[in-house]
PDB file of C-alpha atoms (C1' of nucleotides) in Angstrom:
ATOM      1  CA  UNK A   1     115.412  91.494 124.327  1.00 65.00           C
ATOM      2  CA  UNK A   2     112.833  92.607 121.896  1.00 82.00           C
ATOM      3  CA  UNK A   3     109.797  90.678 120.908  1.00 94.00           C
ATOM      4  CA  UNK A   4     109.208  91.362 117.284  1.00 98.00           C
ATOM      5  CA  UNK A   5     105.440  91.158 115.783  1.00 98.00           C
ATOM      6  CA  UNK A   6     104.460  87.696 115.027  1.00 98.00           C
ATOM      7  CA  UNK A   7     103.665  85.926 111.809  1.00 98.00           C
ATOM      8  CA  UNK A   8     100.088  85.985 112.437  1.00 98.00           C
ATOM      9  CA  UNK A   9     100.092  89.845 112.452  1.00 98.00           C
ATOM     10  CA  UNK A  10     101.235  90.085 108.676  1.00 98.00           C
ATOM     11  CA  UNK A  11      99.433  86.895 107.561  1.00 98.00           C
ATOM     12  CA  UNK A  12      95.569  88.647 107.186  1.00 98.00           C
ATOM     13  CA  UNK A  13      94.479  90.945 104.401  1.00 98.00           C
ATOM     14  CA  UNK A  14      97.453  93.585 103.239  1.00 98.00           C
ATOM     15  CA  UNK A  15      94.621  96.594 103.704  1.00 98.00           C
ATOM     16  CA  UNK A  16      94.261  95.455 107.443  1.00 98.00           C
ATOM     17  CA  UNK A  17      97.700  95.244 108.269  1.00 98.00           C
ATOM     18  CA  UNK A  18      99.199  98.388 106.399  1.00 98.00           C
ATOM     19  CA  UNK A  19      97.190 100.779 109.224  1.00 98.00           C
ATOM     20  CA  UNK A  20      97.820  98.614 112.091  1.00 98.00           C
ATOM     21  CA  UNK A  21     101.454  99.244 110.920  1.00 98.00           C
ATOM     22  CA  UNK A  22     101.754 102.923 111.615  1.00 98.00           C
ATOM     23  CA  UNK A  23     103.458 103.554 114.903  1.00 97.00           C
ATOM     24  CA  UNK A  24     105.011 100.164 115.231  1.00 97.00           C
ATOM     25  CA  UNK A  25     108.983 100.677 115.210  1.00 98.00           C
ATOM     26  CA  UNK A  26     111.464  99.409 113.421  1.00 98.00           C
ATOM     27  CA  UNK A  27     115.080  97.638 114.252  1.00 98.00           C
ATOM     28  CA  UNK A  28     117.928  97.003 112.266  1.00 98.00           C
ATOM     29  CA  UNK A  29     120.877  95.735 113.253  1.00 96.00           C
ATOM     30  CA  UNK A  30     124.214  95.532 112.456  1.00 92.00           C
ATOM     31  CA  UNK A  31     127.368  94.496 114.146  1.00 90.00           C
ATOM     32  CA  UNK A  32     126.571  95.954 117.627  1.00 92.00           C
ATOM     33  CA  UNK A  33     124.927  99.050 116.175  1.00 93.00           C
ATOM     34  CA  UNK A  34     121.179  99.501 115.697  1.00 96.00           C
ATOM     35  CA  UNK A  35     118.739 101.816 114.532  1.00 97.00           C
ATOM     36  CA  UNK A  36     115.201 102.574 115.197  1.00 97.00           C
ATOM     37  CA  UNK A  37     112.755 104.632 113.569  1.00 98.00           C
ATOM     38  CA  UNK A  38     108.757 104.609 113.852  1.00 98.00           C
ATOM     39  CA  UNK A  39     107.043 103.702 110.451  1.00 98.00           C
ATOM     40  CA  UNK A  40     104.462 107.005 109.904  1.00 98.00           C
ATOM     41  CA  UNK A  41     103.461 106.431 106.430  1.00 98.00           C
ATOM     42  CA  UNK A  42     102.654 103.246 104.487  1.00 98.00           C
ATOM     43  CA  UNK A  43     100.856 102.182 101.167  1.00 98.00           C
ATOM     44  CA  UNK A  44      99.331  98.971 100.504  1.00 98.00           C
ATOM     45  CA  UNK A  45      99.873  96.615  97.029  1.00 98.00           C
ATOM     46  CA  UNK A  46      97.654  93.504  97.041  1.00 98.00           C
ATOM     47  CA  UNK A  47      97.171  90.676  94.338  1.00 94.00           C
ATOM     48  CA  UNK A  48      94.726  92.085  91.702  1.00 93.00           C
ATOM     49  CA  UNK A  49      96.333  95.338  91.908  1.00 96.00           C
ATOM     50  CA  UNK A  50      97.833  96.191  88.535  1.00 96.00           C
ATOM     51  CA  UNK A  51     100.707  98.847  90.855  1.00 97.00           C
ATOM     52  CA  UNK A  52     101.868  95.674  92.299  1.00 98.00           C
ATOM     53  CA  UNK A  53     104.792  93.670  91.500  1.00 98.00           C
ATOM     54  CA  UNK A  54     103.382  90.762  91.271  1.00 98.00           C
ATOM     55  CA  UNK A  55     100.366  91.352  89.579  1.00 96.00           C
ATOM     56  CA  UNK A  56     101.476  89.483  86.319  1.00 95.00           C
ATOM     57  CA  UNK A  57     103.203  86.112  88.819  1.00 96.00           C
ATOM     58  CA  UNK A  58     106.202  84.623  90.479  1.00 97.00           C
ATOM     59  CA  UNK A  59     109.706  86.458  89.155  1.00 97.00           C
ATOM     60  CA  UNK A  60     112.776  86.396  90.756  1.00 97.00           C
ATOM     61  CA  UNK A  61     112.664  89.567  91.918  1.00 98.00           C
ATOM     62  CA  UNK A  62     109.191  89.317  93.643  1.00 98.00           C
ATOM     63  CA  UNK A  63     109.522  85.908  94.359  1.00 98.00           C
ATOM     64  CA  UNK A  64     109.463  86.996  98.023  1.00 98.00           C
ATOM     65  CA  UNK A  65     106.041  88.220  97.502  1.00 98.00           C
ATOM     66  CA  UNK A  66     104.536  84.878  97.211  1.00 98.00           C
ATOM     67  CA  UNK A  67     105.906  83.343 100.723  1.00 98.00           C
ATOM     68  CA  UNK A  68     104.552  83.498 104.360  1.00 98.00           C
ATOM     69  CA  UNK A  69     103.802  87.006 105.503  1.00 98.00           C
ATOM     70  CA  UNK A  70     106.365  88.830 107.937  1.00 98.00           C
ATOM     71  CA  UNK A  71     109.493  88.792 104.840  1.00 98.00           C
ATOM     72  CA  UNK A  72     111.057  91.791 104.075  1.00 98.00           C
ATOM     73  CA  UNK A  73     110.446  92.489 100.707  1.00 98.00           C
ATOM     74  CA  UNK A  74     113.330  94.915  98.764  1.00 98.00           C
ATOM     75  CA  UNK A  75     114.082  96.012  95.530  1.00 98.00           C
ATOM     76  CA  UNK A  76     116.130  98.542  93.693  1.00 98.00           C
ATOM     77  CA  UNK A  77     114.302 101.463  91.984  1.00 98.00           C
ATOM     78  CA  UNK A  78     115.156 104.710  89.514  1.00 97.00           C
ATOM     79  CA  UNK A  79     118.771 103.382  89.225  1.00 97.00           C
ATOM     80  CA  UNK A  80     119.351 104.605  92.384  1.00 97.00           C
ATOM     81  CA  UNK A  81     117.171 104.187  95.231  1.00 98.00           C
ATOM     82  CA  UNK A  82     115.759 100.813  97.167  1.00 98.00           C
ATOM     83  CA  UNK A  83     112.206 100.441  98.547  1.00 98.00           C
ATOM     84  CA  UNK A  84     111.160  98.164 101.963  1.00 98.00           C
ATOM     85  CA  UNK A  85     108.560  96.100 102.036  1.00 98.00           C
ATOM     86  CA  UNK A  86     106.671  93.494 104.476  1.00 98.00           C
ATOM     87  CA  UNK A  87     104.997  90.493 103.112  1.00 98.00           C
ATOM     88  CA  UNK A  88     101.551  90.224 104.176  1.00 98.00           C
ATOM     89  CA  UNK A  89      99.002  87.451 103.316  1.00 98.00           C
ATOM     90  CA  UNK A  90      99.606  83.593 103.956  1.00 98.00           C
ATOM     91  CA  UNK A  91     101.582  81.527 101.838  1.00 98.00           C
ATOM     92  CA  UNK A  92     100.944  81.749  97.748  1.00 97.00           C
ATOM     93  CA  UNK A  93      98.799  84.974  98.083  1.00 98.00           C
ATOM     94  CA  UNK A  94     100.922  87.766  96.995  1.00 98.00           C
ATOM     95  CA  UNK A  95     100.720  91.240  98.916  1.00 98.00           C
ATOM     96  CA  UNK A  96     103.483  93.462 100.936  1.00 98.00           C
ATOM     97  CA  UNK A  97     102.890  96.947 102.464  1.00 98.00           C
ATOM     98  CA  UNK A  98     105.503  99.767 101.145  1.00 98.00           C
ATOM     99  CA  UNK A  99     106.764 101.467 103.991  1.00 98.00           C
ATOM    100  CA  UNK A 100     107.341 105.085 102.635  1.00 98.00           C
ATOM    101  CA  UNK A 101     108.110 107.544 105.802  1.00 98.00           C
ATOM    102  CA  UNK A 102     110.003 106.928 109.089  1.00 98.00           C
ATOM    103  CA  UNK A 103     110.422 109.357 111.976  1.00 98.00           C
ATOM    104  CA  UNK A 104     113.996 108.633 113.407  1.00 98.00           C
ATOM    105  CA  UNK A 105     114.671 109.673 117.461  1.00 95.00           C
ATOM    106  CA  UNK A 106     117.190 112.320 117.773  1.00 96.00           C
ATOM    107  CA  UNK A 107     117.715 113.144 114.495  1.00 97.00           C
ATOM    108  CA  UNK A 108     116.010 115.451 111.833  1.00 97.00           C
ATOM    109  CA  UNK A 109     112.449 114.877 111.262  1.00 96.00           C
ATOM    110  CA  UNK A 110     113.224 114.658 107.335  1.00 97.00           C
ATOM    111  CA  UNK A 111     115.813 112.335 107.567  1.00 98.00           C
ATOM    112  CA  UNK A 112     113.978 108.902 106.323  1.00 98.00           C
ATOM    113  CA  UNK A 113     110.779 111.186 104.956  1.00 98.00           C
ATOM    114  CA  UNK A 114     110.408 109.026 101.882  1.00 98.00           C
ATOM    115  CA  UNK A 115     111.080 105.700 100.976  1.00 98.00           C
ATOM    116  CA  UNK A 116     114.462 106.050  99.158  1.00 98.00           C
ATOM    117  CA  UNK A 117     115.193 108.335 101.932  1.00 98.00           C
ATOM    118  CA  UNK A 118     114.551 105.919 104.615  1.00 98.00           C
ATOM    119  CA  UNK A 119     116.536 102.597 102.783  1.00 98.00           C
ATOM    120  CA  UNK A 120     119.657 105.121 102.149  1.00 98.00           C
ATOM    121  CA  UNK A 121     119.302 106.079 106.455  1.00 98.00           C
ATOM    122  CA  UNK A 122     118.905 103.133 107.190  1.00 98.00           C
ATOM    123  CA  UNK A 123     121.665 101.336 104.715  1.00 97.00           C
ATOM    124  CA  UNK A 124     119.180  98.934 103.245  1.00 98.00           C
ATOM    125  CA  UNK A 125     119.954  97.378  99.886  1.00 97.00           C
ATOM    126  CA  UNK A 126     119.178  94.040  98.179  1.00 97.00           C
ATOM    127  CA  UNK A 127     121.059  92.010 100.994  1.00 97.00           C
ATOM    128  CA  UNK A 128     117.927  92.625 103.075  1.00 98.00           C
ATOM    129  CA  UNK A 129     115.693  90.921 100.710  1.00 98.00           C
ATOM    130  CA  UNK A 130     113.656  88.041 102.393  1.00 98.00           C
ATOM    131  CA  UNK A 131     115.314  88.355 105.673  1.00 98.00           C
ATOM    132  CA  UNK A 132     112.312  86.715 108.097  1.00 98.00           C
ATOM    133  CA  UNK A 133     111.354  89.732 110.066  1.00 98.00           C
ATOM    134  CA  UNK A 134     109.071  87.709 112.839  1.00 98.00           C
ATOM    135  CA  UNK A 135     112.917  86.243 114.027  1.00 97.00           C
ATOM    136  CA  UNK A 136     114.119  87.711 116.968  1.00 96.00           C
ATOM    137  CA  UNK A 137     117.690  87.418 115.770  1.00 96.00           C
ATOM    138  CA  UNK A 138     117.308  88.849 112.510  1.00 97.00           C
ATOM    139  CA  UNK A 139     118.789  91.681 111.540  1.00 97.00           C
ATOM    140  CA  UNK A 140     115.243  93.389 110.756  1.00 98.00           C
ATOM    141  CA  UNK A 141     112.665  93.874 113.110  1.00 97.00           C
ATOM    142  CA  UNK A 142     109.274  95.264 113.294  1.00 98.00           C
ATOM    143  CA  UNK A 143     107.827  95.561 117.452  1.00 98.00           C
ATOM    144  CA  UNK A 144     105.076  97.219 119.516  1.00 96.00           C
ATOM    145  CA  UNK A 145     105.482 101.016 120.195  1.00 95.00           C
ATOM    146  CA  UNK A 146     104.736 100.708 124.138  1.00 88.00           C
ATOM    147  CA  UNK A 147     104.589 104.013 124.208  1.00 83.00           C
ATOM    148  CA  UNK A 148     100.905 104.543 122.841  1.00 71.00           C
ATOM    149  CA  UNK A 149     100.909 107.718 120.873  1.00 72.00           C
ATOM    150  CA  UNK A 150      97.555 109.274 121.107  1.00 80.00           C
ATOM    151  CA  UNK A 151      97.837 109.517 116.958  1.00 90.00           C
ATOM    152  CA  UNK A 152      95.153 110.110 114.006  1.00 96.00           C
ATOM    153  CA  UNK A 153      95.389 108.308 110.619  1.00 97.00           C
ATOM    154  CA  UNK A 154      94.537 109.647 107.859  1.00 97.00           C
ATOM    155  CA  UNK A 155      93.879 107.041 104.446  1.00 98.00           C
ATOM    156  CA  UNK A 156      94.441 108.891 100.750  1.00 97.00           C
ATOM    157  CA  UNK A 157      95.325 107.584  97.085  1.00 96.00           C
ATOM    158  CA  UNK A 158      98.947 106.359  96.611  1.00 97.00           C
ATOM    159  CA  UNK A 159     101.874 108.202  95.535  1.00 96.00           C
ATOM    160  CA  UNK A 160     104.160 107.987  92.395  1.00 95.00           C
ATOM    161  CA  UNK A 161     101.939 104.935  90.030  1.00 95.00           C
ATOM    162  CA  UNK A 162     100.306 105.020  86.696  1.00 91.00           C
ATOM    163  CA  UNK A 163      98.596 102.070  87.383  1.00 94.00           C
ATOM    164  CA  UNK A 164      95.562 101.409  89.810  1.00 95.00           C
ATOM    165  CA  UNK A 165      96.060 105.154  91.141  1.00 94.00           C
ATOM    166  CA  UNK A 166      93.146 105.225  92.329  1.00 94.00           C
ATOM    167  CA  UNK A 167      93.156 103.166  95.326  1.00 97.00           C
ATOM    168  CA  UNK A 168      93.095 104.660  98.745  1.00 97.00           C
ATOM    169  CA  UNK A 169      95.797 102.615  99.845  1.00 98.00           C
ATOM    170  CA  UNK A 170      97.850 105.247 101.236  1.00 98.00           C
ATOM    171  CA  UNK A 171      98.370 105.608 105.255  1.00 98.00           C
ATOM    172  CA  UNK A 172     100.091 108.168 107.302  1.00 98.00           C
ATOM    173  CA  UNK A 173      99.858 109.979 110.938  1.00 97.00           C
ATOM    174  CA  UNK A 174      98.320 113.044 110.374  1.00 96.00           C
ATOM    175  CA  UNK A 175     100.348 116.169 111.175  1.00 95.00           C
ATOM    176  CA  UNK A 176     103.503 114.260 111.175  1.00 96.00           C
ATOM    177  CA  UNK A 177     106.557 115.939 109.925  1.00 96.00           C
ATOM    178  CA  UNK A 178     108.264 112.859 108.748  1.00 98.00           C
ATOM    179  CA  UNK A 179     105.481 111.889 106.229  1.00 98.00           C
ATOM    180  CA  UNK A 180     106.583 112.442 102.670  1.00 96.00           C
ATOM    181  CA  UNK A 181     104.496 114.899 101.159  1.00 80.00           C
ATOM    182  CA  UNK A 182     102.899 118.008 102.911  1.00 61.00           C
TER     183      UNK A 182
ATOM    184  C1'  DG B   1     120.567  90.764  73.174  1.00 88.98           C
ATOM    185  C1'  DA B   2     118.006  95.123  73.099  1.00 88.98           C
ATOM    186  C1'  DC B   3     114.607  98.087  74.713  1.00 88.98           C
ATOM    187  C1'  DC B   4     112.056 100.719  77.997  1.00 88.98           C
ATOM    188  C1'  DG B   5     109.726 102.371  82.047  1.00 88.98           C
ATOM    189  C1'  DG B   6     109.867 102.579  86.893  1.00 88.98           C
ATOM    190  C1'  DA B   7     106.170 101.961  94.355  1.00 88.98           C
ATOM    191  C1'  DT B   8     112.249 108.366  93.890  1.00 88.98           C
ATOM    192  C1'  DC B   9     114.511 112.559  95.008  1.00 88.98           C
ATOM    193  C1'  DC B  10     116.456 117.033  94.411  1.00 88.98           C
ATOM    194  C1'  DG B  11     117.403 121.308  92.338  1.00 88.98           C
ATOM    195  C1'  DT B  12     115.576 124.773  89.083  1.00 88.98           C
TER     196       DT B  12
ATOM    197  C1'  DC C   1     109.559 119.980  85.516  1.00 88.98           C
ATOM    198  C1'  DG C   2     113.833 117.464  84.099  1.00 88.98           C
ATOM    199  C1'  DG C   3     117.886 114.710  85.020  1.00 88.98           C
ATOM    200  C1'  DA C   4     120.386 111.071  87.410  1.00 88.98           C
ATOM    201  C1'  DT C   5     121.199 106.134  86.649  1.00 88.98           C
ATOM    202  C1'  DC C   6     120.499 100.915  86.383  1.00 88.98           C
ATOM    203  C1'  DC C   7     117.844  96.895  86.629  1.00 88.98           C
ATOM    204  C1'  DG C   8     114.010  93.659  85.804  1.00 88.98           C
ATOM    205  C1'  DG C   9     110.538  92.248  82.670  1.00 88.98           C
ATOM    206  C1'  DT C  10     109.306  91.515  78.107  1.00 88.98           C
ATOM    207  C1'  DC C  11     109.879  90.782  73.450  1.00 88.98           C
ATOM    208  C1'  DT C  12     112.977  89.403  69.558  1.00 88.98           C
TER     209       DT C  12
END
DNA sequence: GACCGGATCCGT
DNA sequence: CGGATCCGGTCT
């Protein structure tokens, strides 16, 4: 039985949760078989953000945005490659936290180093769109790490924008070898 | 209906 | 640094 993180932990301001996110591990199911991997790198895209989505409104594709916090957010990218996302923010304020790096257990450490990387791993596509990840039956899960990794963070610009590139809203655990970029 | 650039990745 | 490869957003 696994207690995933609760609404109220995604519905506050997208640059507090994207931190608190590092470490936390997540769960996807399906069928019987399930995958885990611990979320080591993140970036943050807020409302007011020209890099985000939905910095110019509602469209179908980041319609998701604009909902309660704890949604999975995904899209397609590059022709090729899909992105995951959490909602954050409360109802009708856009924001979601890119999750860019996972470390996966027993497996190599470059695996899911990236955030195509990690969707291909995982088998994420567009049918994981707005799945409610704060649902302990979904089939997407974010939970507690009880082990408490004695970690440092380290907070930098984002990776791969034109737009607002300035922002520091780039997380990751320092010295970890599943983070994208050295 | 057409155009164009993109929250990437890999090999050179 | 360029190519793969396709979709969503925008304009016509």
């Amino acid at each position: 039985m696994t207690k995933p993180l609760k609404r109220s932990f995604f519905e506050r301001t997208t640059i507090e949760v994207a931190p608190e996110l590092l470490n936390k591990i997540i769960i996807i199911r399906s069928g019987k078989k399930e995958k885990k991997g611990v979320i080591v790198e993140v970036e943050a895209y807020t409302k007011d953000d020209a890099a985000c989505h939905a910095s110019r409104g509602k469209t179908p594709r980041n319609e998701v945005m604009f909902g309660p916090g704890g949604y999975s957010y995904v899209y397609f990218i590059y022709g090729m490659y899909h992105c995951l996302n959490f909602v954050t923010e409360k109802k009708d304020i856009p924001g979601a936290i890119l999750i860019r790096a996972l470390e996966i257990p027993d497996e190599d450490e470059r695996v899911a180093s990236g955030p195509g990387k990690l969707c291909k791993y995982l088998n994420i596509t567009k049918a994981h769109n707005k799945i409610d990840c704060c649902n302990e039956d979904s089939s997407l899960l974010v939970t507690n790490n009880n082990q408490k990794e004695h970690t440092q963070i380290v907070q930098t610009k984002r990776i791969g924008i034109s737009k607002a590139a300035h922002y520091p809203w780039r997380w990751y655990i320092k010295d970890n070898l599943s983070v994208s970029k050295k």
